[in-house]
Coordinates of C-alpha atoms and ligand atoms in Angstrom, one line a residue:
X15 CA -22.4 -27.4 120.8
X16 CA -22.0 -25.7 118.1
X17 CA -21.2 -29.0 116.1
X18 CA -22.9 -27.8 112.9
X19 CA -20.0 -24.8 112.8
X20 CA -17.2 -27.4 112.6
X21 CA -19.1 -29.4 110.2
X22 CA -18.7 -26.6 108.1
X23 CA -15.4 -26.5 108.8
X24 CA -14.8 -29.4 108.5
X25 CA -16.7 -29.6 105.3
X26 CA -13.6 -27.0 104.0
X27 CA -10.7 -28.8 105.6
X28 CA -11.2 -32.3 104.8
X29 CA -10.2 -32.6 101.3
X30 CA -8.9 -35.2 99.7
X31 CA -5.6 -33.4 98.6
X32 CA -4.1 -33.9 94.6
X33 CA -0.9 -34.8 94.4
X34 CA 0.8 -31.5 94.9
X35 CA 3.6 -30.9 92.8
X36 CA 6.1 -28.3 92.7
X37 CA 5.5 -26.5 89.8
X38 CA 8.9 -24.2 88.5
X39 CA 7.2 -21.4 86.3
X40 CA 9.2 -19.0 83.9
X41 CA 8.2 -15.3 83.8
X42 CA 6.1 -13.5 82.9
X43 CA 3.2 -13.7 85.2
X44 CA 0.6 -12.1 85.8
X45 CA 0.4 -11.1 90.0
X46 CA -3.1 -13.0 90.0
X47 CA -1.3 -16.3 88.5
X48 CA 0.9 -16.0 91.0
X49 CA -0.6 -15.6 93.8
X50 CA -1.6 -19.3 94.7
X51 CA 2.5 -19.8 95.0
X52 CA 3.1 -16.9 97.4
X53 CA 2.5 -18.1 101.0
X54 CA -0.9 -17.2 102.0
X55 CA 0.9 -14.4 104.4
X56 CA 1.5 -12.3 101.8
X57 CA -0.7 -13.6 99.1
X58 CA -4.2 -12.2 101.2
X59 CA -3.0 -8.9 101.2
X60 CA -2.4 -9.0 97.5
X61 CA -5.5 -10.4 96.8
X62 CA -7.5 -8.4 98.4
X63 CA -6.1 -5.4 96.9
X64 CA -6.7 -6.7 93.4
X65 CA -10.1 -7.4 94.2
X66 CA -13.4 -6.6 96.3
X67 CA -14.3 -9.2 98.7
X68 CA -17.1 -10.2 97.0
X69 CA -14.7 -11.2 94.5
X70 CA -13.6 -13.7 96.5
X71 CA -16.4 -16.0 97.4
X72 CA -16.2 -18.8 95.4
X73 CA -18.3 -18.7 92.0
X74 CA -20.8 -21.9 92.0
X75 CA -20.7 -23.2 88.3
X76 CA -22.7 -25.4 88.6
X77 CA -24.0 -30.1 89.7
X78 CA -22.6 -32.5 87.6
X79 CA -25.0 -35.6 87.8
X80 CA -24.7 -37.8 85.0
X81 CA -22.9 -39.1 82.0
X82 CA -25.1 -37.6 79.5
X83 CA -25.7 -34.3 80.3
X84 CA -22.4 -32.0 80.2
X85 CA -21.7 -29.4 82.1
X86 CA -20.3 -26.2 80.3
X87 CA -18.8 -23.3 81.9
X88 CA -16.3 -20.6 81.3
X89 CA -13.7 -20.4 84.1
X90 CA -11.0 -17.6 85.5
X91 CA -8.2 -18.9 83.5
X92 CA -9.3 -21.7 81.0
X93 CA -12.2 -20.4 78.8
X94 CA -13.7 -23.4 77.9
X95 CA -14.7 -26.4 80.7
X96 CA -17.1 -29.1 80.5
X97 CA -18.1 -32.2 83.3
X98 CA -19.7 -35.2 83.6
X99 CA -20.3 -37.7 86.6
X100 CA -20.5 -41.5 85.7
X101 CA -21.2 -43.7 87.9
X102 CA -19.1 -46.7 89.4
X103 CA -18.6 -49.8 91.8
X104 CA -15.4 -50.2 92.1
X105 CA -15.2 -50.5 95.6
X106 CA -18.3 -53.2 95.3
X107 CA -20.6 -51.2 98.4
X108 CA -23.6 -50.5 98.2
X109 CA -23.7 -47.4 96.9
X110 CA -20.5 -47.7 94.7
X111 CA -19.1 -44.6 93.9
X112 CA -18.3 -42.4 91.2
X113 CA -15.8 -40.2 88.8
X114 CA -16.0 -36.6 88.2
X115 CA -14.8 -36.0 84.5
X116 CA -13.3 -32.2 83.7
X117 CA -12.1 -31.2 80.6
X118 CA -10.7 -27.8 80.5
X119 CA -9.5 -26.2 77.6
X120 CA -8.6 -22.8 76.3
X121 CA -6.1 -20.9 78.9
X122 CA -6.1 -17.0 79.0
X123 CA -2.2 -17.6 79.6
X124 CA 0.0 -20.3 79.6
X125 CA 0.9 -19.2 83.3
X126 CA -3.2 -19.6 84.7
X127 CA -5.0 -22.0 86.7
X128 CA -7.7 -22.9 88.0
X129 CA -9.1 -23.6 91.7
X130 CA -11.8 -25.9 92.3
X131 CA -14.4 -27.5 95.3
X132 CA -16.4 -30.1 94.8
X133 CA -18.8 -30.8 97.0
X134 CA -21.7 -32.7 98.5
X135 CA -23.3 -32.3 101.5
X136 CA -20.8 -35.1 102.5
X137 CA -17.9 -34.0 101.7
X138 CA -15.7 -31.3 100.2
X139 CA -12.9 -32.4 98.1
X140 CA -10.4 -29.2 95.6
X141 CA -8.2 -29.4 92.7
X142 CA -6.5 -27.1 90.2
X143 CA -5.5 -27.9 87.2
X144 CA -3.0 -25.9 85.0
X145 CA -2.8 -28.3 81.6
X146 CA -5.4 -28.3 79.4
X147 CA -7.0 -31.9 79.4
X148 CA -8.9 -33.9 80.8
X149 CA -8.9 -34.3 84.8
X150 CA -11.1 -37.2 86.6
X151 CA -12.0 -36.7 90.5
X152 CA -12.8 -40.1 92.2
X153 CA -15.0 -40.7 94.6
X154 CA -14.9 -44.4 95.3
X155 CA -17.4 -45.1 97.5
X156 CA -20.2 -42.9 98.6
X157 CA -20.4 -42.3 102.4
X158 CA -24.3 -43.9 102.3
X159 CA -27.6 -43.4 100.7
X160 CA -28.2 -40.0 101.3
X161 CA -24.6 -39.2 99.7
X162 CA -25.6 -41.6 96.6
X163 CA -29.1 -40.3 96.4
X164 CA -28.5 -36.2 96.9
X165 CA -25.4 -36.8 94.0
X166 CA -27.9 -38.5 91.4
X167 CA -30.5 -35.7 92.1
X168 CA -29.0 -33.0 93.0
X169 CA -25.0 -33.7 91.7
X170 CA -21.6 -33.0 93.1
X171 CA -21.4 -29.4 93.2
X172 CA -18.2 -27.5 91.1
X173 CA -17.1 -24.1 92.9
X174 CA -14.4 -21.8 91.1
X175 CA -12.2 -20.1 93.7
X176 CA -9.4 -17.0 93.5
X177 CA -7.0 -18.8 92.9
X178 CA -4.8 -17.3 95.9
X179 CA -7.3 -19.3 97.9
X180 CA -4.8 -22.1 96.8
X181 CA -2.0 -21.0 100.0
X182 CA -5.1 -21.4 102.0
X183 CA -6.8 -25.0 100.9
X184 CA -3.0 -26.4 101.6
X185 CA -2.5 -24.2 104.7
X186 CA -5.7 -25.8 105.6
X187 CA -4.5 -29.0 105.3
X188 CA -1.5 -29.1 107.1
X189 CA -3.6 -27.4 110.0
X190 CA -5.8 -30.3 110.3
X191 CA -3.6 -33.9 110.5
X192 CA -6.5 -35.1 111.8
X193 CA -8.0 -35.5 108.0
X194 CA -5.3 -36.3 106.0
X195 CA -5.6 -40.2 106.2
X196 CA -9.5 -39.9 106.4
X197 CA -9.2 -41.3 109.9
X198 CA -12.1 -40.6 111.9
X199 CA -10.4 -43.0 114.1
X200 CA -10.4 -42.1 117.8
X201 CA -6.1 -41.9 118.0
X202 CA -6.4 -39.3 115.5
X203 CA -8.8 -36.7 117.5
X204 CA -6.5 -37.3 120.5
X205 CA -3.6 -36.7 118.8
X206 CA -4.7 -33.8 117.3
X207 CA -6.3 -32.3 120.9
X208 CA -3.1 -32.8 122.4
X209 CA -0.4 -30.9 119.8
X210 CA -2.9 -28.5 118.7
X211 CA -4.6 -27.5 122.4
X212 CA -2.0 -29.0 124.8
X213 CA -4.6 -31.3 126.3
X214 CA -3.8 -34.5 128.1
X215 CA -5.7 -37.8 128.0
X216 CA -4.7 -39.8 131.3
X217 CA -6.0 -43.3 131.0
X218 CA -8.8 -43.7 134.2
X219 CA -8.7 -47.2 136.4
X220 CA -12.1 -49.1 135.8
X221 CA -14.9 -48.6 135.8
X222 CA -15.1 -46.3 133.0
X223 CA -18.9 -46.0 133.9
X224 CA -20.2 -44.9 137.0
X225 CA -23.3 -46.2 139.3
X226 CA -24.9 -43.7 139.3
X227 CA -27.6 -42.4 142.1
X228 CA -29.7 -40.1 140.4
X229 CA -30.7 -38.7 144.2
X230 CA -28.1 -36.9 144.5
X231 CA -28.9 -34.8 140.5
X232 CA -30.6 -31.7 140.9
X233 CA -31.7 -29.2 138.8
X234 CA -29.2 -26.8 137.3
X235 CA -26.7 -29.6 137.0
X236 CA -24.9 -29.1 134.0
X237 CA -23.6 -32.1 132.1
X238 CA -20.8 -31.6 129.8
X239 CA -19.9 -34.1 127.2
X240 CA -16.8 -35.1 124.9
X241 CA -17.0 -36.5 122.1
X242 CA -13.5 -38.1 120.8
X243 CA -14.6 -40.9 117.9
X244 CA -16.0 -41.0 114.6
X245 CA -17.7 -38.2 112.6
X246 CA -19.1 -36.2 115.7
X247 CA -15.8 -36.8 117.4
X248 CA -13.9 -34.9 114.5
X249 CA -16.5 -32.5 114.4
X250 CA -16.5 -31.6 118.4
X251 CA -12.0 -31.8 117.7
X252 CA -12.8 -28.5 115.7
X253 CA -15.0 -26.5 118.0
X254 CA -12.4 -27.3 120.9
X255 CA -9.4 -26.2 119.2
X256 CA -11.2 -23.1 117.5
X257 CA -13.2 -22.4 120.8
X258 CA -10.6 -23.3 123.4
X259 CA -13.4 -25.2 124.6
X260 CA -12.4 -29.1 126.6
X261 CA -16.1 -30.4 126.0
X262 CA -17.6 -30.4 122.6
X263 CA -21.3 -30.8 124.0
X264 CA -23.5 -30.1 126.8
X265 CA -26.4 -31.3 128.3
X266 CA -28.9 -29.7 131.7
X267 CA -30.8 -32.1 134.6
X268 CA -33.7 -30.6 135.6
X269 CA -36.7 -32.6 138.0
X270 CA -40.0 -31.6 137.5
X271 CA -42.2 -30.8 141.0
X272 CA -42.8 -34.8 141.2
X273 CA -39.1 -35.6 141.7
X274 CA -38.7 -37.0 138.3
X275 CA -35.3 -36.1 136.9
X276 CA -35.1 -35.0 133.4
X277 CA -32.5 -34.0 131.0
X278 CA -32.7 -30.4 128.2
X279 CA -30.7 -31.0 125.5
X280 CA -30.4 -28.9 122.5
X281 CA -28.4 -30.5 119.5
X282 CA -30.6 -33.8 120.3
X283 CA -31.4 -36.0 116.8
X284 CA -35.5 -36.6 116.1
X285 CA -35.7 -39.6 114.0
X286 CA -35.7 -37.1 110.9
X287 CA -32.3 -36.5 111.4
X288 CA -32.7 -33.0 112.2
X289 CA -31.2 -31.4 115.2
X290 CA -33.5 -30.1 118.0
X291 CA -34.4 -28.9 121.4
X292 CA -35.5 -31.8 123.3
X293 CA -36.4 -32.8 127.4
X294 CA -36.3 -36.1 127.8
X295 CA -36.4 -38.5 131.4
X296 CA -33.0 -39.1 132.4
X297 CA -33.3 -42.6 131.8
X298 CA -33.7 -41.7 127.9
X299 CA -30.2 -40.0 127.7
X300 CA -28.4 -41.9 130.0
X301 CA -29.3 -45.2 128.1
X302 CA -28.7 -43.7 124.7
X303 CA -25.4 -41.9 125.6
X304 CA -24.3 -45.8 127.6
X305 CA -25.2 -47.8 124.1
X306 CA -26.4 -46.0 121.3
X307 CA -24.1 -42.8 121.0
X308 CA -21.3 -44.4 118.6
X309 CA -18.8 -41.3 119.3
X310 CA -17.2 -42.7 122.8
X311 CA -18.6 -39.4 124.2
X312 CA -17.2 -38.9 127.6
X313 CA -18.7 -37.6 130.4
X314 CA -18.7 -35.3 133.3
X315 CA -21.6 -34.4 135.5
X316 CA -20.8 -30.3 137.5
X317 CA -22.7 -30.2 140.4
X318 CA -24.6 -26.7 141.1
X319 CA -22.9 -25.2 144.2
X320 CA -25.7 -25.2 146.9
X321 CA -26.0 -21.6 147.6
X322 CA -26.2 -21.4 143.3
X323 CA -28.7 -24.2 143.7
X324 CA -31.1 -22.2 146.3
X325 CA -31.1 -19.8 144.2
X326 CA -32.2 -21.7 141.0
X327 CA -36.1 -21.1 140.3
X328 CA -37.3 -24.2 139.3
X329 CA -40.3 -22.8 137.7
X330 CA -38.7 -20.4 135.8
X331 CA -36.3 -23.0 134.0
X332 CA -39.5 -25.0 133.3
X333 CA -41.5 -22.4 131.4
X334 CA -38.1 -21.6 129.8
X335 CA -37.4 -24.9 128.5
X336 CA -40.6 -26.6 127.4
X337 CA -41.0 -23.2 125.6
X338 CA -38.3 -24.3 123.5
X339 CA -39.2 -28.5 123.3
X340 CA -39.0 -28.7 119.6
X341 CA -36.8 -25.9 118.4
X342 CA -34.8 -26.1 115.8
X343 CA -30.9 -26.6 117.2
X344 CA -29.5 -22.5 117.1
X345 CA -27.7 -22.5 114.2
X346 CA -28.0 -19.0 113.7
X347 CA -25.9 -17.6 116.5
X348 CA -23.3 -20.4 117.5
X349 CA -20.4 -18.7 115.2
X350 CA -20.5 -15.7 116.3
X351 CA -20.3 -16.9 120.4
X352 CA -16.8 -17.2 118.9
X353 CA -15.9 -14.7 116.9
X354 CA -15.8 -11.5 118.9
X355 CA -11.9 -10.2 117.8
X356 CA -10.6 -9.1 114.5
X357 CA -7.6 -11.2 114.5
X358 CA -8.1 -13.1 117.9
X359 CA -10.1 -15.7 117.2
X360 CA -8.6 -17.5 113.9
X361 CA -6.3 -19.9 114.6
X362 CA -4.2 -19.8 111.5
X363 CA -5.0 -20.4 108.5
X364 CA -9.3 -19.7 109.4
X365 CA -9.4 -16.3 108.9
X366 CA -13.1 -13.7 108.0
X367 CA -12.9 -14.5 104.2
X368 CA -11.8 -18.7 104.5
X369 CA -16.0 -18.0 106.6
X370 CA -17.4 -16.2 104.0
X371 CA -15.8 -19.2 101.4
X372 CA -17.7 -21.7 103.8
X373 CA -20.8 -19.7 103.8
X374 CA -21.1 -19.6 100.8
X375 CA -20.6 -22.7 99.7
X376 CA -22.6 -24.4 102.6
X377 CA -25.6 -22.0 101.0
X378 CA -25.3 -23.7 97.4
X379 CA -24.8 -27.2 98.3
X380 CA -28.2 -27.3 101.4
X381 CA -29.7 -23.9 100.6
X382 CA -33.4 -25.4 102.3
X383 CA -31.7 -26.1 105.3
X384 CA -29.1 -23.7 105.9
X385 CA -30.0 -20.2 103.2
X386 CA -30.8 -18.2 106.4
X387 CA -28.3 -19.7 108.5
X388 CA -25.7 -16.7 108.2
X389 CA -27.5 -13.7 106.0
X390 CA -30.6 -13.2 109.0
X391 CA -27.5 -13.0 111.5
X392 CA -25.5 -11.0 109.6
X393 CA -28.5 -9.2 108.3
X394 CA -29.7 -8.2 112.0
X395 CA -25.8 -7.3 112.7
X396 CA -26.1 -4.4 110.0
X397 CA -29.8 -3.6 110.2
X398 CA -30.8 -5.2 106.8
X399 CA -33.4 -7.5 105.3
X400 CA -33.0 -10.2 103.1
X401 CA -29.3 -9.4 102.0
X402 CA -27.4 -12.2 100.9
X403 CA -24.2 -12.8 101.2
X404 CA -22.2 -10.8 98.8
X405 CA -25.6 -8.1 99.4
X406 CA -24.0 -8.0 102.9
X407 CA -20.7 -7.8 101.3
X408 CA -21.3 -5.5 99.4
X409 CA -23.2 -3.4 101.8
X410 CA -20.1 -3.6 104.5
X411 CA -18.5 -2.4 102.3
X412 CA -20.1 0.5 101.2
X413 CA -20.4 1.7 104.8
X414 CA -16.4 1.9 105.1
X415 CA -16.7 -1.5 107.3
X416 CA -15.6 -5.1 106.8
X417 CA -16.7 -8.7 106.9
X418 CA -14.0 -9.5 110.0
X419 CA -16.0 -6.1 111.4
X420 CA -19.3 -7.2 111.0
X421 CA -18.5 -11.0 112.5
X422 CA -17.2 -9.6 115.7
X423 CA -20.9 -7.4 116.6
X424 CA -21.6 -9.5 119.5
X425 CA -25.1 -11.1 119.3
X426 CA -28.0 -10.1 121.0
X427 CA -30.7 -13.2 123.1
X428 CA -33.4 -11.4 122.7
X429 CA -33.3 -11.5 118.8
X430 CA -35.7 -13.7 117.0
X431 CA -34.9 -15.3 114.0
X432 CA -37.8 -16.4 111.7
X433 CA -37.9 -19.6 113.0
X434 CA -38.0 -18.4 116.2
X435 CA -35.6 -17.9 119.0
X436 CA -31.9 -19.9 118.4
X437 CA -30.1 -21.7 120.7
X438 CA -27.1 -23.8 120.7
X439 CA -26.3 -26.5 123.5
X440 CA -25.0 -24.0 125.6
X441 CA -26.9 -21.1 124.8
X442 CA -29.9 -22.9 125.7
X443 CA -28.6 -23.8 129.2
X444 CA -27.0 -20.5 130.2
X445 CA -30.2 -19.2 129.1
X446 CA -32.2 -21.2 131.0
X447 CA -29.4 -20.4 133.8
X448 CA -30.3 -16.8 133.5
X449 CA -34.3 -17.4 133.7
X450 CA -33.6 -19.2 136.4
X451 CA -31.9 -16.2 138.0
X452 CA -28.4 -17.1 138.3
X453 CA -27.2 -13.9 136.6
X454 CA -29.2 -11.6 138.7
X455 CA -28.4 -9.0 138.9
X456 CA -26.6 -7.9 136.1
X457 CA -28.8 -10.5 133.8
X458 CA -29.7 -7.9 131.3
X459 CA -26.1 -6.7 130.8
X460 CA -25.3 -10.6 130.0
X461 CA -25.7 -12.3 126.5
X462 CA -25.8 -15.3 127.1
X463 CA -25.4 -16.5 122.8
X464 CA -22.0 -15.0 123.5
X465 CA -20.6 -17.9 125.2
X466 CA -18.6 -21.0 124.5
X467 CA -18.8 -23.9 126.4
X468 CA -15.3 -23.6 127.7
X469 CA -17.3 -20.0 128.7
X470 CA -20.1 -21.7 130.6
X471 CA -17.9 -24.3 132.6
X472 CA -15.2 -21.9 134.2
X473 CA -18.7 -19.6 135.5
X474 CA -18.1 -20.0 139.6
X475 CA -21.8 -21.7 139.9
X476 CA -21.0 -24.9 140.7
X477 CA -19.8 -27.2 143.8
X478 CA -16.5 -26.1 145.8
X479 CA -16.8 -28.5 148.6
X480 CA -15.7 -31.8 147.2
X481 CA -16.7 -33.5 150.7
X482 CA -20.4 -32.5 148.9
X483 CA -19.7 -33.8 146.3
X484 CA -21.9 -37.3 145.4
X485 CA -20.3 -40.7 147.2
X486 CA -20.3 -42.3 143.8
X487 CA -18.3 -39.0 142.4
X488 CA -15.0 -40.4 140.7
X489 CA -15.5 -43.9 142.0
X490 CA -12.4 -45.2 141.8
X491 CA -10.6 -42.8 140.6
X492 CA -6.9 -41.9 142.2
X493 CA -7.8 -38.7 140.6
X494 CA -10.0 -36.8 142.4
X495 CA -11.5 -34.3 139.7
X496 CA -13.2 -31.3 141.3
X497 CA -16.4 -32.2 139.3
X498 CA -18.3 -35.8 138.8
X499 CA -17.0 -37.6 135.8
X500 CA -19.7 -40.1 135.1
X501 CA -18.3 -42.1 131.8
X502 CA -15.3 -42.1 129.5
X503 CA -11.9 -44.2 129.7
X504 CA -10.1 -40.9 129.7
X505 CA -10.0 -37.8 132.0
X506 CA -12.3 -35.0 130.8
X507 CA -10.3 -31.9 132.1
X508 CA -11.9 -28.7 132.2
X509 CA -9.3 -26.1 132.4
X510 CA -10.1 -23.0 134.9
X511 CA -13.6 -24.5 135.7
X512 CA -16.1 -22.9 138.4
X513 CA -13.4 -20.1 139.1
X514 CA -14.7 -17.3 137.2
X515 CA -18.1 -14.5 138.4
X516 CA -20.1 -13.2 136.0
X517 CA -19.9 -9.6 134.7
X518 CA -21.4 -7.7 132.5
X519 CA -20.9 -8.1 128.5
X520 CA -18.7 -11.1 129.4
X521 CA -17.7 -12.7 126.6
X522 CA -18.3 -10.1 124.1
X523 CA -14.9 -9.4 123.2
X524 CA -12.9 -12.2 124.5
X525 CA -10.2 -13.8 121.8
X526 CA -9.6 -17.3 121.9
X527 CA -6.2 -18.2 120.7
X528 CA -4.8 -21.5 120.8
X529 CA -2.6 -23.5 122.6
X530 CA -3.0 -21.3 125.4
X531 CA -6.2 -19.9 124.8
X532 CA -5.5 -16.4 127.4
X533 CA -8.4 -15.0 128.4
X534 CA -8.0 -10.6 129.2
X535 CA -9.3 -9.7 132.2
X536 CA -13.2 -8.5 131.5
X537 CA -13.3 -9.4 128.0
Ligands
LIG628 C1 -22.1 -52.8 93.7 O1 -21.4 -54.1 93.8 C2 -21.7 -54.9 95.6 C3 -21.3 -56.1 95.4 O2 -20.7 -56.7 94.5 C4 -23.5 -55.2 95.4 O3 -23.9 -55.4 96.6 C5 -23.7 -54.0 94.9 O4 -25.5 -53.9 95.0 C6 -23.1 -53.1 94.1 N1 -23.9 -51.7 94.2 C7 -24.6 -50.6 93.0 C8 -24.8 -49.4 92.8 O5 -24.5 -51.3 91.7
LIG629 C1 -25.4 -49.9 141.9 O1 -25.6 -48.9 142.9 C2 -26.7 -49.7 143.6 C3 -26.8 -49.0 145.4 O2 -26.6 -47.5 145.5 C4 -26.2 -50.7 144.2 O3 -27.3 -51.4 145.0 C5 -26.3 -51.8 142.2 O4 -25.9 -53.3 143.0 C6 -25.0 -51.2 141.9 N1 -24.8 -52.2 140.5 C7 -23.7 -52.4 140.5 C8 -23.8 -52.8 138.9 O5 -22.5 -52.2 140.7
LIG630 C1 -39.8 -18.2 140.0 O1 -41.0 -18.0 138.8 C2 -42.0 -18.1 138.7 C3 -42.5 -17.5 137.3 O2 -41.5 -17.4 135.9 C4 -42.4 -17.0 139.1 O3 -43.5 -16.3 139.2 C5 -41.8 -16.6 140.6 O4 -42.8 -15.6 141.6 C6 -40.4 -17.3 141.1 N1 -39.6 -17.0 142.0 C7 -39.4 -16.3 142.7 C8 -39.1 -16.9 144.2 O5 -38.5 -15.3 142.6
LIG631 C1 -16.9 -22.1 148.0 O1 -17.7 -21.3 146.8 C2 -18.5 -20.5 148.1 C3 -19.4 -19.2 147.6 O2 -18.8 -19.1 146.7 C4 -17.1 -19.1 149.2 O3 -18.0 -18.9 150.0 C5 -16.2 -20.1 149.7 O4 -15.7 -19.4 150.3 C6 -15.7 -21.0 148.5 N1 -14.7 -22.2 148.8 C7 -13.4 -23.0 148.3 C8 -13.6 -24.0 149.9 O5 -13.5 -22.6 148.0
LIG632 C1 -17.4 -28.6 153.0 O1 -18.5 -29.0 153.6 C2 -18.6 -30.2 154.7 C3 -19.7 -30.7 154.5 O2 -21.2 -30.5 154.3 C4 -18.0 -29.2 155.5 O3 -18.1 -30.0 156.6 C5 -17.0 -28.8 155.5 O4 -16.6 -27.6 156.2 C6 -16.5 -27.8 154.4 N1 -15.0 -26.7 153.9 C7 -15.6 -25.7 153.6 C8 -14.0 -25.1 153.5 O5 -16.1 -25.0 153.3

């Protein structure tokens, strides 16, 4: 589950839109001043010619955390700016909210504007200013104790953006009706997936939870999970949209030598709130999904084909699983499984520039957690060490390449990061499959970190004879899926399921564009 990727994208797009107005501007303009008003397709090329890639990155100007300390900086348009933060409790909620005051003055020209992104680890909003006066940004209520304390201690981060990014921000806003009402509701997720991916959500007859007999579950059986409610639901929705997968998370079953059934999962949240790799008894996992997961998870069991199961080396699988327990979720490489091509992976208006912006903002507001999240992976691609993002961009340009191209370089499964090998939810399972022999004899030329969740479930590893599925499989449903949905009100579709034989260098050059996500042969 590349949920952190989606989290990042979400950070950038879950913006509370200020009252956008049509500005009738009169000449004369500086080209940079007009850029925001041009359609994005036009403004990016111009912007890219006016500036080097580094200039496009948002600039961190500071963080406001108190009414008594003024943050002061020079903007691109307004040369004198000041900000301070006032906490309030207008909402009467446990932690109250806050108002950011920003006073802008000394514009270098009367047609210019400054565009800002405001971020905490829990929200991102943006606004732009044409007028020299005091502006406010009101946050009715903090998300909870964590956000309240973050802002008290670290402040609300303020980033100055190239004015040309405005078109991108507005376009992003239009593409994400999901977030317009900050409704994290199930229906907005469903509507979004129906509209932008062409997914259908057929309602299944009861029971929505299958009475499973675990005797029928075996080592290597795959669990596809799709969350559709709440914040995780929204993150997964985004991830599905950019990758074309119809499931947003995965786990895998393993039996030990005593026959006890376990579930291996990368992205399991431990007590400290960190996402790690864990192996837990089936009962614990299933109980969590049934009773404690508030994202309304829809779950399907994808049993391995008997021939494939016969080749599954349980000993090797356990050795791998045990070697990964407690390691962090695969932050380093997850984004690279999605971006393989220069133009075929970004649904508009996302592009490599947006990715660079998100990376910049993220490293500023979560430095401890994420400073290395991208940088290490980017350095590995360049064959360099310790360069930060702006330095990476400079290096890339020096070599006559581009950031877009850098992002498309395939991840190598044997890359080891400072905190160990990195495995997203799906890389963890496929790496286990690889260790267990399922990719033999081409295992050495398959980079499983390049696989999305969809790339995994379309592999032809699974049961294809419906009469061999467990008796309880799709119990009560009128539509007989070729796998076993074991939880969920809506039918979990997996288009392309069980159709693709593995081949060398699979998924290293695949586009992924909605709504069809066409996949050329041999990409
Ligand atoms: C805000 O008001 C509510 C209701 O009066 C109160 O319970 C809460 O403690 C207040 N929070 C803060 C941070 O003052
Ligand atoms: C579940 O199935 C078992 C046998 O497979 C049966 O004994 C049990 O009563 C069933 N439980 C429910 C709630 O239907
Ligand atoms: C299974 O894996 C173990 C550990 O890697 C290895 O020792 C064993 O030979 C493998 N078994 C087969 C049948 O390949
Ligand atoms: C199922 O898969 C096996 C092995 O991959 C193949 O030989 C067989 O023809 C398939 N059967 C059906 C019904 O597709
Ligand atoms: C499917 O499995 C059943 C039961 O094992 C078997 O009788 C049947 O021949 C299989 N069908 C195919 C097409 O392999």
